[in-house]
């Protein structure tokens, strides 16, 4: 009897420990470095003020981190003879940006904290939130306490990151692999309410698709030639520096830029949700908040796993 109570008690203590020490919390840096979060916010605001697109780029960095072996800043590691950098994966190469901003934030945060206590993975998560807010979007409490990976995997990045030619079943499956549902897919795709994309990634759609508004297709073709001009940018929605519902409004009008965007409103199971977001910004905001917190919780390294990198580009010696 006594030993059973003992075992029960032990189980209880262990699960409390697991819930406190090994799960993320918004208050993680409250005591150890209360100035960390305000510092990140100030620097993100400055970077977005200097170049509005940077808000989009920082949000995307967090997404491309979380989808490859969890939110562990693995996508910030530079290549070395023994490290196959995710920066060279197809969806990231010549595409991910904002690394210098993250380097600067990391250096300033470590300075103000007196030592490297804030992980690069947490900086990505907070910078994503502060970017969305800086561009007029919703705010949320970022769960913290992620630690940084000591490895990266380019092959895994190529497998796990979605591509802009995917149809709805492929997108649903891609998000399902991360434990995310259809609703998360639609809400998080709303990240395309900000930012830009290169011509070669949507060329096929604007020259060949039938589920596209012809006036929109013509407008996009004007700056994205049939051959050449691969890197010419187009906005992902008509208001690329405002976190609003224009992205969803556009989908309803068959003006999605990528095949993967329009797939969300193409006669399938996600049409209704797109319609809802296109009319009710507060519903989009509520769902986006919920889904991005969920995305930020994907397989974090906690406790004594991984490390707190000194330089986000390199594993500590
Ligand atoms: C659903 C599947 C998704 C696909 C197929 C996809 C694909 C892409 C592609 C191909 C680009 C343009 C890259 C370039 O021109 O080099 C892009 C840009 C972007 N994506 Fe996504 N994405 C997806 C989901 C998301 C999610 C979930 C978020 C964030 C919550 C996001 C945020 C962004 C942002 C902000 C940009 C613009 C970045 C900038 O201007 O620097 N995307 N995406
Ligand atoms: C990288 O990911 C691939 C695909 O999941 C896997 O087969 C491979 O073992 C991984 N490599 C390393 C070094 O972890
Ligand atoms: C459009 O489709 C045709 C026929 O399948 C193909 O030859 C052409 O390369 C496509 N155009 C683009 C821009 O992808």
JSON list of N, CA and C in Angstrom, two decimals, residues 19 76 91 102 134 138 147 168 178 198 204 213 223 226 232 255 289 291 294 307:
[
{"chain": "A", "resi": 19, "resn": "UNK", "atom": "N", "xyz": [6.28, 18.86, -16.84]},
{"chain": "A", "resi": 19, "resn": "UNK", "atom": "CA", "xyz": [5.44, 19.96, -17.30]},
{"chain": "A", "resi": 19, "resn": "UNK", "atom": "C", "xyz": [6.11, 21.31, -17.04]},
{"chain": "A", "resi": 76, "resn": "UNK", "atom": "N", "xyz": [19.56, 28.16, -39.14]},
{"chain": "A", "resi": 76, "resn": "UNK", "atom": "CA", "xyz": [20.49, 29.30, -39.06]},
{"chain": "A", "resi": 76, "resn": "UNK", "atom": "C", "xyz": [21.95, 28.87, -39.18]},
{"chain": "A", "resi": 91, "resn": "UNK", "atom": "N", "xyz": [14.09, 24.98, -50.99]},
{"chain": "A", "resi": 91, "resn": "UNK", "atom": "CA", "xyz": [13.17, 26.07, -50.62]},
{"chain": "A", "resi": 91, "resn": "UNK", "atom": "C", "xyz": [13.86, 27.25, -49.91]},
{"chain": "A", "resi": 102, "resn": "UNK", "atom": "N", "xyz": [18.99, 38.65, -37.41]},
{"chain": "A", "resi": 102, "resn": "UNK", "atom": "CA", "xyz": [19.00, 37.71, -36.29]},
{"chain": "A", "resi": 102, "resn": "UNK", "atom": "C", "xyz": [20.37, 37.75, -35.58]},
{"chain": "A", "resi": 134, "resn": "UNK", "atom": "N", "xyz": [4.46, 44.44, -35.89]},
{"chain": "A", "resi": 134, "resn": "UNK", "atom": "CA", "xyz": [4.99, 45.66, -36.52]},
{"chain": "A", "resi": 134, "resn": "UNK", "atom": "C", "xyz": [4.29, 45.95, -37.85]},
{"chain": "A", "resi": 138, "resn": "UNK", "atom": "N", "xyz": [-1.95, 40.52, -35.48]},
{"chain": "A", "resi": 138, "resn": "UNK", "atom": "CA", "xyz": [-2.28, 40.16, -34.10]},
{"chain": "A", "resi": 138, "resn": "UNK", "atom": "C", "xyz": [-1.03, 39.90, -33.25]},
{"chain": "A", "resi": 147, "resn": "UNK", "atom": "N", "xyz": [15.77, 25.22, -26.95]},
{"chain": "A", "resi": 147, "resn": "UNK", "atom": "CA", "xyz": [17.22, 25.23, -27.05]},
{"chain": "A", "resi": 147, "resn": "UNK", "atom": "C", "xyz": [17.62, 24.98, -28.50]},
{"chain": "A", "resi": 168, "resn": "UNK", "atom": "N", "xyz": [-4.11, 20.71, -52.85]},
{"chain": "A", "resi": 168, "resn": "UNK", "atom": "CA", "xyz": [-4.63, 20.68, -51.48]},
{"chain": "A", "resi": 168, "resn": "UNK", "atom": "C", "xyz": [-4.30, 19.39, -50.72]},
{"chain": "A", "resi": 178, "resn": "UNK", "atom": "N", "xyz": [3.48, 17.42, -39.55]},
{"chain": "A", "resi": 178, "resn": "UNK", "atom": "CA", "xyz": [3.96, 18.27, -38.45]},
{"chain": "A", "resi": 178, "resn": "UNK", "atom": "C", "xyz": [2.94, 18.31, -37.30]},
{"chain": "A", "resi": 198, "resn": "UNK", "atom": "N", "xyz": [9.53, 35.19, -55.97]},
{"chain": "A", "resi": 198, "resn": "UNK", "atom": "CA", "xyz": [10.24, 35.31, -57.24]},
{"chain": "A", "resi": 198, "resn": "UNK", "atom": "C", "xyz": [9.42, 34.70, -58.38]},
{"chain": "A", "resi": 204, "resn": "UNK", "atom": "N", "xyz": [4.49, 29.24, -63.87]},
{"chain": "A", "resi": 204, "resn": "UNK", "atom": "CA", "xyz": [3.62, 28.19, -64.37]},
{"chain": "A", "resi": 204, "resn": "UNK", "atom": "C", "xyz": [2.14, 28.58, -64.18]},
{"chain": "A", "resi": 213, "resn": "UNK", "atom": "N", "xyz": [-7.90, 34.51, -62.17]},
{"chain": "A", "resi": 213, "resn": "UNK", "atom": "CA", "xyz": [-8.53, 35.70, -62.73]},
{"chain": "A", "resi": 213, "resn": "UNK", "atom": "C", "xyz": [-7.65, 36.22, -63.88]},
{"chain": "A", "resi": 223, "resn": "UNK", "atom": "N", "xyz": [5.31, 41.66, -65.41]},
{"chain": "A", "resi": 223, "resn": "UNK", "atom": "CA", "xyz": [6.62, 41.78, -64.76]},
{"chain": "A", "resi": 223, "resn": "UNK", "atom": "C", "xyz": [7.28, 40.42, -64.55]},
{"chain": "A", "resi": 226, "resn": "UNK", "atom": "N", "xyz": [7.86, 35.06, -69.72]},
{"chain": "A", "resi": 226, "resn": "UNK", "atom": "CA", "xyz": [7.77, 33.62, -69.95]},
{"chain": "A", "resi": 226, "resn": "UNK", "atom": "C", "xyz": [9.14, 32.96, -69.83]},
{"chain": "A", "resi": 232, "resn": "UNK", "atom": "N", "xyz": [12.70, 38.21, -60.49]},
{"chain": "A", "resi": 232, "resn": "UNK", "atom": "CA", "xyz": [11.89, 39.42, -60.33]},
{"chain": "A", "resi": 232, "resn": "UNK", "atom": "C", "xyz": [10.79, 39.14, -59.30]},
{"chain": "A", "resi": 255, "resn": "UNK", "atom": "N", "xyz": [-7.14, 35.12, -57.27]},
{"chain": "A", "resi": 255, "resn": "UNK", "atom": "CA", "xyz": [-5.91, 35.88, -57.47]},
{"chain": "A", "resi": 255, "resn": "UNK", "atom": "C", "xyz": [-4.79, 35.40, -56.56]},
{"chain": "A", "resi": 289, "resn": "UNK", "atom": "N", "xyz": [-3.20, 33.18, -34.43]},
{"chain": "A", "resi": 289, "resn": "UNK", "atom": "CA", "xyz": [-2.56, 33.13, -33.11]},
{"chain": "A", "resi": 289, "resn": "UNK", "atom": "C", "xyz": [-2.43, 31.70, -32.60]},
{"chain": "A", "resi": 291, "resn": "UNK", "atom": "N", "xyz": [-2.68, 28.86, -34.22]},
{"chain": "A", "resi": 291, "resn": "UNK", "atom": "CA", "xyz": [-1.91, 27.95, -35.06]},
{"chain": "A", "resi": 291, "resn": "UNK", "atom": "C", "xyz": [-0.42, 28.25, -35.00]},
{"chain": "A", "resi": 294, "resn": "UNK", "atom": "N", "xyz": [0.94, 26.79, -31.92]},
{"chain": "A", "resi": 294, "resn": "UNK", "atom": "CA", "xyz": [1.05, 25.34, -32.14]},
{"chain": "A", "resi": 294, "resn": "UNK", "atom": "C", "xyz": [2.29, 25.01, -32.99]},
{"chain": "A", "resi": 307, "resn": "UNK", "atom": "N", "xyz": [21.78, 23.06, -27.07]},
{"chain": "A", "resi": 307, "resn": "UNK", "atom": "CA", "xyz": [22.63, 24.04, -26.39]},
{"chain": "A", "resi": 307, "resn": "UNK", "atom": "C", "xyz": [22.04, 25.43, -26.62]}
]
